[in-house]
Short mmCIF file of C-alpha atoms in Angstrom, two decimals:
data_model
loop_
_atom_site.label_atom_id
_atom_site.label_comp_id
_atom_site.label_asym_id
_atom_site.label_seq_id
_atom_site.Cartn_x
_atom_site.Cartn_y
_atom_site.Cartn_z
CA MET A 922 108.84 98.97 102.47
CA VAL A 923 107.50 101.77 100.25
CA GLN A 924 108.83 101.50 96.72
CA TYR A 925 110.51 104.80 95.87
CA HIS A 926 110.98 104.37 92.13
CA ARG A 927 107.80 106.24 91.43
CA LEU A 928 106.19 108.47 88.87
CA ILE A 929 108.40 111.53 89.25
CA ILE A 930 110.85 110.50 91.85
CA HIS A 931 114.55 109.82 91.76
CA HIS A 932 115.47 113.11 90.17
CA GLY A 933 113.16 115.47 92.06
CA ARG A 934 116.16 117.47 93.28
CA LYS A 935 117.86 117.47 89.89
CA GLU A 936 114.70 118.63 88.15
CA GLU A 937 114.57 121.65 90.43
CA ARG A 938 118.20 122.50 89.67
CA PHE A 939 117.51 122.02 85.98
CA ARG A 940 114.66 124.53 86.05
CA VAL A 941 116.68 127.03 88.04
CA SER A 942 119.55 126.88 85.59
CA VAL A 943 117.22 127.61 82.70
CA GLU A 944 115.67 130.53 84.53
CA GLU A 945 119.08 131.97 85.37
CA VAL A 946 120.17 131.84 81.75
CA GLY A 947 116.97 133.55 80.68
CA SER A 948 117.18 136.32 83.23
CA SER A 949 120.85 137.11 82.63
CA LYS A 950 120.58 137.31 78.85
CA ARG A 951 117.14 138.71 78.15
CA ALA A 952 118.33 140.30 74.93
CA LYS A 953 118.90 136.83 73.50
CA GLN A 954 115.87 135.17 75.05
CA LYS A 955 114.22 134.05 71.84
CA PHE A 956 117.46 132.72 70.41
CA LEU A 957 118.29 130.82 73.57
CA SER A 958 114.80 129.34 73.76
CA PHE A 959 115.11 128.09 70.21
CA LEU A 960 118.60 126.76 70.89
CA PHE A 961 117.50 125.04 74.09
CA LEU A 962 114.58 123.30 72.39
CA SER A 963 116.84 122.19 69.56
CA ILE A 964 119.40 120.73 71.96
CA LEU A 965 116.66 119.10 74.02
CA SER A 966 115.23 117.46 70.91
CA CYS A 967 118.64 116.17 69.90
CA CYS A 968 119.18 114.79 73.41
CA PHE A 969 116.16 112.51 73.08
CA ILE A 970 117.69 111.01 69.95
CA ILE A 971 121.34 110.66 70.91
CA SER A 972 121.42 110.57 74.74
CA PRO A 973 120.86 106.82 75.09
CA TYR A 974 123.97 106.26 73.00
CA LEU A 975 126.21 109.04 74.30
CA PHE A 976 125.33 109.36 77.97
CA GLY A 977 123.54 106.19 79.04
CA PHE A 978 120.47 105.79 81.16
CA SER A 979 121.00 108.43 83.86
CA ALA A 980 121.19 111.35 81.45
CA LEU A 981 118.09 110.22 79.61
CA SER A 982 116.19 109.55 82.81
CA LEU A 983 116.78 113.15 83.93
CA LEU A 984 115.25 114.48 80.74
CA ASP A 985 112.41 111.97 80.90
CA SER A 986 111.79 112.78 84.55
CA PHE A 987 111.53 116.50 83.76
CA ILE A 988 108.96 115.81 81.03
CA ARG A 989 107.02 113.42 83.24
CA GLU A 990 106.76 116.03 85.97
CA ASN A 991 105.13 118.50 83.59
CA GLU A 992 102.80 115.78 82.33
CA ALA A 993 101.91 114.80 85.87
CA LEU A 994 101.13 118.37 86.87
CA SER A 995 98.92 118.86 83.85
CA SER A 996 97.18 115.56 84.50
CA TYR A 997 95.96 116.82 87.86
CA GLU A 998 94.30 119.90 86.47
CA PRO A 999 90.53 119.82 87.09
CA ALA A 1000 88.81 117.92 84.30
CA LEU A 1001 85.37 118.83 83.00
CA ALA A 1002 84.53 115.14 82.77
CA HIS A 1003 86.27 111.82 82.88
CA VAL A 1004 86.94 110.09 79.61
CA CYS A 1005 84.37 107.28 79.39
CA SER A 1006 82.01 109.14 81.75
CA GLU A 1007 79.22 108.42 79.24
CA VAL A 1008 79.34 105.06 77.47
CA SER A 1009 76.81 103.83 74.95
CA ASN A 1010 75.13 100.50 75.49
CA GLY A 1011 76.97 97.62 73.85
CA THR A 1012 80.37 99.35 73.83
CA ILE A 1013 83.71 99.27 75.61
CA CYS A 1014 85.47 102.55 76.39
CA CYS A 1015 89.03 102.64 77.74
CA ASP A 1016 90.66 105.71 79.24
CA ARG A 1017 94.43 105.29 78.94
CA THR A 1018 95.31 108.96 79.43
CA GLY A 1019 96.21 108.61 83.13
CA LEU A 1020 99.84 108.23 84.14
CA ARG A 1021 99.03 106.00 87.09
CA SER A 1022 96.25 103.72 85.88
CA ASP A 1023 94.03 102.66 82.98
CA ILE A 1024 90.25 102.50 83.29
CA CYS A 1025 87.87 100.62 81.01
CA VAL A 1026 84.07 100.74 81.12
CA MET A 1027 81.86 98.06 79.59
CA LYS A 1028 78.14 98.63 79.22
CA GLY A 1029 75.54 96.10 78.21
CA ASP A 1030 75.52 92.33 78.59
CA VAL A 1031 78.80 91.75 80.46
CA ARG A 1032 79.78 88.18 81.41
CA THR A 1033 82.85 86.83 83.20
CA ASP A 1034 85.04 83.92 82.12
CA SER A 1035 87.70 83.42 84.79
CA ALA A 1036 89.24 80.44 82.99
CA THR A 1037 90.46 82.69 80.16
CA SER A 1038 90.86 85.87 82.30
CA SER A 1039 88.20 87.47 80.12
CA LEU A 1040 85.14 89.68 80.30
CA PHE A 1041 82.77 89.31 77.36
CA LEU A 1042 80.38 92.00 76.18
CA PHE A 1043 77.65 90.39 74.11
CA THR A 1044 75.90 92.60 71.53
CA SER A 1045 73.01 92.09 69.16
CA THR A 1046 74.97 93.52 66.22
CA ASN A 1047 77.91 92.20 64.21
CA ASN A 1048 79.92 95.39 64.79
CA THR A 1049 82.41 93.91 67.21
CA THR A 1050 85.42 96.03 68.22
CA ASN A 1051 89.02 95.05 68.75
CA PRO A 1052 89.68 93.34 72.10
CA GLU A 1053 91.12 95.44 74.92
CA LYS A 1054 93.64 94.31 77.52
CA ILE A 1055 94.04 95.87 80.95
CA LYS A 1056 95.87 95.25 84.22
CA PRO A 1057 93.58 96.71 86.90
CA TYR A 1058 96.27 98.04 89.25
CA THR A 1059 97.28 101.63 89.93
CA ARG A 1060 101.03 101.57 89.21
CA LYS A 1061 100.82 101.67 85.44
CA TRP A 1062 104.18 103.39 84.94
CA GLU A 1063 106.12 100.87 87.04
CA THR A 1064 106.69 97.99 84.66
CA SER A 1065 108.53 95.78 87.15
CA VAL A 1066 105.47 95.36 89.37
CA MET A 1067 102.92 95.57 86.56
CA ASP A 1068 104.57 92.53 84.98
CA THR A 1069 103.36 90.55 88.00
CA VAL A 1070 99.73 91.75 87.80
CA GLN A 1071 97.11 89.56 86.11
CA GLU A 1072 95.88 90.91 82.79
CA LEU A 1073 92.22 90.84 81.77
CA ASN A 1074 90.87 90.53 78.23
CA LEU A 1075 87.83 92.65 77.36
CA ILE A 1076 86.13 91.16 74.33
CA THR A 1077 83.05 92.18 72.33
CA LYS A 1078 81.10 89.29 70.80
CA SER A 1079 77.96 89.03 68.69
CA SER A 1080 75.27 87.27 70.68
CA ASN A 1081 74.45 83.69 69.68
CA ARG A 1082 71.96 82.29 72.13
CA SER A 1083 72.99 78.69 71.54
CA SER A 1084 76.69 79.23 72.28
CA ASP A 1085 76.68 82.18 74.69
CA ARG A 1086 77.94 81.58 78.21
CA VAL A 1087 74.96 81.05 80.49
CA CYS A 1088 74.69 83.40 83.46
CA ASP A 1089 75.17 81.49 86.70
CA VAL A 1090 74.88 84.62 88.83
CA TYR A 1091 73.02 87.69 87.62
CA HIS A 1092 73.69 91.03 89.31
CA ASP A 1093 71.36 94.00 88.94
CA VAL A 1094 74.04 96.49 90.03
CA PRO A 1095 77.33 97.53 88.34
CA ALA A 1096 80.69 95.88 89.03
CA VAL A 1097 84.15 97.28 89.73
CA PHE A 1098 87.09 94.99 88.91
CA PHE A 1099 90.46 95.61 90.58
CA SER A 1100 93.60 93.74 91.59
CA THR A 1101 94.97 93.14 95.08
CA GLY A 1102 98.26 91.90 93.66
CA GLY A 1103 101.33 94.07 93.08
CA TYR A 1104 102.68 95.54 96.31
CA THR A 1105 99.69 94.42 98.37
CA GLY A 1106 101.07 93.29 101.73
CA ASN A 1107 102.59 96.70 102.51
CA VAL A 1108 100.17 98.97 104.38
CA TYR A 1109 101.19 102.07 102.42
CA HIS A 1110 100.49 100.39 99.10
CA GLU A 1111 97.31 98.77 100.39
CA PHE A 1112 95.85 102.22 101.08
CA ASN A 1113 97.54 104.26 98.37
CA ASP A 1114 97.22 101.79 95.48
CA GLY A 1115 94.01 100.08 96.54
CA ILE A 1116 91.67 101.27 99.29
CA ILE A 1117 91.69 105.01 98.53
CA PRO A 1118 91.41 104.49 94.73
CA LEU A 1119 88.53 102.08 95.43
CA PHE A 1120 86.78 104.85 97.37
CA ILE A 1121 87.44 107.34 94.56
CA THR A 1122 86.10 104.98 91.90
CA SER A 1123 83.08 103.56 93.68
CA GLN A 1124 81.74 106.04 96.23
CA HIS A 1125 79.20 107.53 93.78
CA TYR A 1126 77.43 104.15 93.54
CA LYS A 1127 76.35 104.60 97.17
CA LYS A 1128 77.13 100.96 98.00
CA LYS A 1129 75.04 99.59 95.13
CA VAL A 1130 78.03 97.97 93.44
CA VAL A 1131 79.76 94.56 93.37
CA PHE A 1132 83.56 94.40 93.82
CA VAL A 1133 85.26 91.70 91.77
CA ILE A 1134 88.82 91.11 92.94
CA VAL A 1135 91.56 89.88 90.66
CA GLU A 1136 94.31 88.06 92.62
CA TYR A 1137 92.07 87.78 95.66
CA HIS A 1138 93.52 87.10 99.15
CA ASP A 1139 91.48 85.90 102.13
CA TRP A 1140 93.62 87.91 104.52
CA TRP A 1141 92.97 91.12 102.57
CA GLU A 1142 89.22 90.75 103.01
CA MET A 1143 89.66 89.97 106.72
CA LYS A 1144 91.89 93.02 107.17
CA TYR A 1145 89.87 95.53 105.17
CA GLY A 1146 86.38 94.02 105.27
CA ASP A 1147 85.15 96.72 107.66
CA ILE A 1148 86.12 99.44 105.18
CA VAL A 1149 84.82 97.54 102.15
CA SER A 1150 81.45 97.11 103.87
CA GLN A 1151 81.11 100.91 103.86
CA LEU A 1152 81.53 100.97 100.07
CA THR A 1153 79.35 98.02 99.00
CA ASP A 1154 76.30 96.15 100.25
CA TYR A 1155 77.32 93.01 98.38
CA PRO A 1156 79.76 90.13 98.99
CA LEU A 1157 83.14 90.27 97.29
CA VAL A 1158 83.68 88.11 94.23
CA ASP A 1159 86.96 86.23 93.83
CA PHE A 1160 87.46 86.46 90.05
CA SER A 1161 89.89 83.56 89.65
CA GLY A 1162 88.53 81.43 92.47
CA ASP A 1163 84.89 81.62 91.36
CA SER A 1164 84.43 79.72 88.08
CA ARG A 1165 80.78 80.70 87.74
CA THR A 1166 79.71 83.14 85.05
CA HIS A 1167 78.78 86.44 86.69
CA CYS A 1168 76.66 88.78 84.57
CA PHE A 1169 76.41 92.56 84.90
CA LYS A 1170 74.82 95.41 82.97
CA GLU A 1171 77.89 97.57 83.52
CA ALA A 1172 81.47 97.02 84.63
CA THR A 1173 84.35 99.34 85.44
CA VAL A 1174 87.73 97.64 85.16
CA GLY A 1175 90.56 99.38 87.03
CA LEU A 1176 90.66 102.12 89.67
CA ARG A 1177 91.15 105.87 89.52
CA ILE A 1178 93.95 107.34 91.61
CA HIS A 1179 94.73 111.01 92.23
CA ASP A 1180 97.97 111.38 94.18
CA GLU A 1181 99.78 110.01 97.22
CA LEU A 1182 97.29 109.04 99.94
CA THR A 1183 94.77 111.68 98.98
CA VAL A 1184 91.49 112.51 97.25
CA ASN A 1185 91.49 115.49 94.90
CA SER A 1186 88.01 117.02 95.04
CA THR A 1187 88.45 118.75 91.67
CA LEU A 1188 88.86 115.36 89.99
CA MET A 1189 85.80 113.75 91.56
CA SER A 1190 83.13 113.47 88.88
CA HIS A 1191 80.35 112.78 91.37
CA GLY A 1192 80.35 115.18 94.33
CA ASN A 1193 82.97 117.34 95.96
CA LYS A 1194 84.60 114.58 98.04
CA THR A 1195 87.97 115.00 99.79
CA ILE A 1196 90.35 112.88 101.86
CA VAL A 1197 88.34 113.95 104.93
CA ASP A 1198 85.32 112.14 103.45
CA PHE A 1199 87.47 109.04 103.10
CA ARG A 1200 88.48 109.33 106.73
CA ASN A 1201 84.81 109.57 107.66
CA VAL A 1202 84.38 106.20 105.97
CA LEU A 1203 87.09 104.83 108.27
CA ASP A 1204 85.25 106.29 111.28
CA ARG A 1205 82.06 104.48 110.34
CA ALA A 1206 83.91 101.29 109.45
CA TYR A 1207 85.59 100.90 112.84
CA SER A 1208 83.02 102.49 115.17
CA HIS A 1209 81.23 99.27 116.14
CA ARG A 1210 84.40 97.34 116.97
CA ILE A 1211 85.84 100.32 118.85
CA GLN A 1212 82.73 100.46 121.03
CA SER A 1213 83.35 96.83 121.94
CA LEU A 1214 86.99 97.53 122.75
CA VAL A 1215 86.01 100.45 124.99
CA GLN A 1216 83.50 98.26 126.80
CA GLU A 1217 86.10 95.52 127.32
CA GLU A 1218 88.61 98.01 128.75
CA THR A 1219 86.02 99.64 130.99
CA GLU A 1220 85.38 96.28 132.62
CA THR A 1221 89.07 95.54 133.26
CA THR A 1222 90.84 98.87 133.83
CA THR A 1223 90.37 102.17 135.62
CA THR A 1224 91.60 105.47 134.17
CA THR A 1225 92.16 108.32 136.63
CA HIS A 1226 90.69 111.74 135.99
CA ASP A 1227 94.16 113.32 135.85
CA LEU A 1228 95.28 111.00 133.04
CA LYS A 1229 92.17 111.84 131.03
CA LYS A 1230 93.05 115.52 131.26
CA LYS A 1231 96.54 115.09 129.81
CA PRO A 1232 97.18 115.13 126.06
CA LYS A 1233 97.89 111.71 124.62
CA LEU A 1234 101.01 111.01 122.58
CA VAL A 1235 101.37 107.81 120.52
CA ILE A 1236 104.77 106.56 119.39
CA LEU A 1237 104.66 104.19 116.43
CA SER A 1238 107.57 101.96 117.30
CA ARG A 1239 109.73 100.17 114.73
CA ASN A 1240 111.77 96.98 115.00
CA GLY A 1241 114.84 96.45 112.84
CA SER A 1242 115.83 99.35 110.61
CA ARG A 1243 114.96 102.99 111.33
CA ALA A 1244 114.25 102.20 114.96
CA ILE A 1245 114.55 104.88 117.65
CA LEU A 1246 117.47 103.54 119.69
CA ASN A 1247 116.70 105.69 122.74
CA GLU A 1248 112.95 105.21 122.60
CA ASP A 1249 112.71 104.59 126.35
CA LEU A 1250 114.29 107.99 127.04
CA LEU A 1251 111.92 109.59 124.50
CA VAL A 1252 108.97 108.14 126.42
CA LYS A 1253 110.34 109.55 129.65
CA LEU A 1254 110.88 113.00 128.12
CA ALA A 1255 107.36 113.04 126.67
CA GLU A 1256 105.89 112.16 130.06
CA GLU A 1257 107.95 114.91 131.70
CA THR A 1258 106.60 117.33 129.10
CA GLY A 1259 103.07 116.49 130.22
CA PHE A 1260 101.85 113.75 127.86
CA VAL A 1261 100.26 110.42 128.53
CA VAL A 1262 102.36 108.14 126.31
CA GLU A 1263 101.33 105.01 124.43
CA VAL A 1264 103.95 103.01 122.52
CA LEU A 1265 102.26 101.17 119.68
CA ARG A 1266 103.98 98.21 118.03
CA PRO A 1267 101.55 96.94 115.39
CA ASP A 1268 102.28 93.81 113.40
CA LYS A 1269 100.44 91.91 110.68
CA ARG A 1270 98.17 90.30 113.27
CA THR A 1271 97.13 93.55 114.98
CA GLU A 1272 93.48 94.42 114.41
CA MET A 1273 93.04 97.58 112.34
CA PRO A 1274 90.31 98.90 114.70
CA LYS A 1275 92.79 98.71 117.60
CA ILE A 1276 95.33 100.79 115.69
CA TYR A 1277 92.59 103.17 114.60
CA ARG A 1278 91.35 103.63 118.13
CA SER A 1279 94.84 104.47 119.45
CA MET A 1280 95.46 106.98 116.67
CA ASN A 1281 91.99 108.47 116.66
CA SER A 1282 92.15 109.20 120.39
CA SER A 1283 95.63 110.75 120.30
CA ASP A 1284 96.72 114.39 120.31
CA VAL A 1285 100.20 113.74 118.91
CA MET A 1286 101.70 110.93 116.86
CA ILE A 1287 105.44 110.32 116.47
CA GLY A 1288 107.08 107.89 114.07
CA VAL A 1289 110.14 107.39 111.89
CA HIS A 1290 109.61 107.60 108.13
CA GLY A 1291 108.32 104.33 106.70
CA ALA A 1292 105.18 102.55 105.55
CA ALA A 1293 103.66 102.65 109.05
CA MET A 1294 103.32 106.43 108.67
CA THR A 1295 100.30 105.60 106.50
CA HIS A 1296 98.43 105.40 109.80
CA PHE A 1297 98.33 109.21 109.89
CA LEU A 1298 95.05 108.63 108.03
CA PHE A 1299 93.66 107.43 111.37
CA LEU A 1300 94.37 110.76 113.10
CA LYS A 1301 91.68 113.37 113.57
CA PRO A 1302 92.18 116.64 111.69
CA LYS A 1303 94.23 119.16 113.73
CA THR A 1304 96.16 116.37 115.44
CA VAL A 1305 99.95 116.84 115.54
CA PHE A 1306 101.87 114.42 113.33
CA ILE A 1307 105.65 114.37 113.91
CA GLN A 1308 107.52 112.43 111.26
CA ILE A 1309 111.17 111.79 112.12
CA VAL A 1310 113.06 112.07 108.84
CA PRO A 1311 116.28 110.00 108.67
CA LEU A 1312 119.20 110.93 106.41
CA GLY A 1313 118.52 110.43 102.73
CA THR A 1314 114.73 110.31 103.01
CA ASP A 1315 113.79 114.01 102.90
CA TRP A 1316 111.98 114.00 99.57
CA ALA A 1317 110.12 110.74 100.14
CA ALA A 1318 109.06 111.69 103.66
CA GLU A 1319 107.54 114.96 102.48
CA THR A 1320 105.97 113.57 99.30
CA TYR A 1321 104.42 110.38 100.64
CA TYR A 1322 103.37 111.51 104.11
CA GLY A 1323 104.07 115.18 104.81
CA GLU A 1324 102.03 116.73 102.01
CA PRO A 1325 99.14 114.23 102.29
CA ALA A 1326 98.98 114.83 106.05
CA LYS A 1327 98.56 118.55 105.47
CA LYS A 1328 95.72 117.85 103.03
CA LEU A 1329 93.98 115.89 105.78
CA GLY A 1330 94.23 118.95 108.03
CA LEU A 1331 96.89 117.66 110.41
CA LYS A 1332 99.49 119.81 112.15
CA TYR A 1333 102.47 118.27 110.38
CA ILE A 1334 106.02 118.59 111.72
CA GLY A 1335 108.90 117.05 109.78
CA TYR A 1336 111.77 116.51 112.22
CA LYS A 1337 114.84 116.20 110.01
CA ILE A 1338 117.57 114.52 112.01
CA MET A 1339 121.10 115.86 112.20
CA PRO A 1340 123.91 113.60 110.92
CA GLN A 1341 124.96 112.87 114.52
CA GLU A 1342 121.49 111.46 115.23
CA SER A 1343 121.93 108.77 112.57
CA SER A 1344 123.63 105.43 113.19
CA LEU A 1345 125.32 105.96 109.82
CA TYR A 1346 127.43 108.76 111.31
CA GLY A 1347 129.45 106.36 113.43
CA GLU A 1348 129.66 103.83 110.61
CA TYR A 1349 130.85 106.12 107.80
CA GLY A 1350 132.20 109.30 109.44
CA LYS A 1351 131.22 112.91 108.90
CA ASP A 1352 133.15 113.41 105.64
CA ASP A 1353 131.73 110.42 103.75
CA PRO A 1354 129.21 111.25 100.96
CA VAL A 1355 126.70 108.99 102.74
CA ILE A 1356 126.61 111.62 105.51
CA ARG A 1357 127.68 114.77 103.71
CA ASP A 1358 125.68 114.40 100.47
CA PRO A 1359 122.85 111.83 100.68
CA ASP A 1360 121.38 113.07 97.40
CA SER A 1361 124.46 111.89 95.54
CA LEU A 1362 123.85 108.36 96.83
CA ASN A 1363 120.12 108.49 96.06
CA ASP A 1364 120.95 109.60 92.53
CA LYS A 1365 122.69 106.28 91.97
CA GLY A 1366 119.37 104.48 92.21
CA TRP A 1367 116.80 102.76 94.38
CA GLU A 1368 119.09 99.93 95.48
CA TYR A 1369 121.52 102.42 97.11
CA THR A 1370 118.67 104.22 98.87
CA LYS A 1371 117.17 100.98 100.13
CA LYS A 1372 120.40 99.40 101.34
CA ILE A 1373 121.95 102.45 103.03
CA TYR A 1374 119.19 104.78 104.17
CA LEU A 1375 116.23 102.46 104.64
CA GLN A 1376 117.63 99.09 105.68
CA GLY A 1377 120.94 100.23 107.18
CA GLN A 1378 119.97 103.18 109.37
CA ASN A 1379 118.66 103.69 112.89
CA VAL A 1380 118.02 106.90 114.82
CA LYS A 1381 119.25 108.09 118.20
CA LEU A 1382 117.42 111.32 118.92
CA ASP A 1383 119.20 114.34 120.38
CA LEU A 1384 116.61 114.75 123.13
CA ARG A 1385 117.78 118.26 124.02
CA ARG A 1386 117.01 119.25 120.43
CA PHE A 1387 113.81 117.21 120.23
CA ARG A 1388 112.54 118.68 123.51
CA GLU A 1389 111.51 121.87 121.68
CA THR A 1390 109.40 119.90 119.18
CA LEU A 1391 107.66 118.11 122.05
CA ALA A 1392 107.03 121.36 123.90
CA ARG A 1393 105.51 123.00 120.81
CA SER A 1394 103.30 119.97 120.25
CA TYR A 1395 102.16 119.98 123.85
CA ASP A 1396 101.27 123.68 123.76
CA PHE A 1397 99.39 123.23 120.49
CA SER A 1398 97.42 120.29 121.92
CA ILE A 1399 96.47 122.19 125.06
CA ARG A 1400 95.31 125.21 123.04
CA LYS A 1401 93.28 122.94 120.76
CA ARG A 1402 91.58 121.33 123.75
CA VAL A 1403 90.67 124.71 125.19
CA ARG A 1404 89.17 125.79 121.86
CA GLU A 1405 87.14 122.60 121.67
CA GLU A 1406 85.89 122.88 125.26
CA VAL A 1407 85.11 126.61 125.13
CA PRO A 1408 84.41 127.25 121.41
CA ASN A 1409 82.50 130.49 121.91
CA LEU A 1410 85.60 132.26 123.23
CA PHE A 1411 87.41 131.83 119.92
CA VAL A 1412 86.75 132.90 116.39
CA SER A 1413 86.98 129.92 114.04
#
């Protein structure tokens, strides 16, 4: 389950109202604009001092959320250069300006000591600096999960040949240290908090880099080894499980992250890379295994020419909460519309290349909002992505999947269900705030959102209403195929 208590989240709707109210005051009383601005700033300043005592957490969190949004927006402005982009030999530089993660760079004689969770930088001078501490995970602002992440000590020491730790393994390429703890185990967080930031941080090394994993898991390497092999030519190092002293000339501790499931080209210090470049990495990572899968299927099945001509629609099916209760009827309707339909039910044991192949070969993908929507990254640009948006999930659906999908070049359609299409309608009734005003429930906090809208809701599609979305998607897919087959007839 995606964790919603994020950088700028719970009060996204309130922040918008807050800004509107300020604008309305300014426009209606322009003659007193300067006075009101001064008064507003004065009141705002006072609120920071007295609000915890007078109004409690919710009032303060609204103000804090508003400030954080402005900080977040400014943080994504194109930077001329990363802090610590140039580090002198024998020094440690830490960039703690990011809202999502810290990054430290060590240059010189770097040696690991897993027993004390430390990295030592040995220097020939006595000018040692204060030790640094860092948790190499990309959810810096979220203290509840960061409290569970292993902390590393970065220590500068004067070299003393007789007592220095002896290098058991010497590497002639840089290292990147990162954690696979935190929310690892959820596919959204595995890509958003780990795999994509790893690409952002390491791609400029052109595979000449060693990845050292804090809180290493065998299953993680098995699951994502194909992708990792496209980013490094070297075996992974299990920081805690490998007691040997590994020595490097340079080490980056922590990962850079831009936004939800995306790569911001203006923030890439080495080359103009985008999320499409990341997807190209996925293509290369899974190509060999997919060829084997195709060969296996060719030997056991026969696909008719007519089926090959039809657009393919994949339904990412859910079990438990947020399931499509009339999924069988949806399949029938999609087939009547003209699609070849595949219902995909991935679990933790499903090979990633198999999921990738299904998505990569599809024309349309349908799924209900949830972590599995992360698989939109496996769709080719210009593919139709229909996200069914249950009650109470509008903001999260758009922020975590809708906007990133558009950046990948997908034809994104957010199908916001009507109250009658939610199982909550029969449980609570049309006049209950759960149905009538979901935002008021979300404003009470993450636990309400999780219990009611994520864990307690299923969807029964109004197929007469959804038919139009399917028809539009079918027409778009057919037009796209024609353009691809006869490109000279169309202006790109």
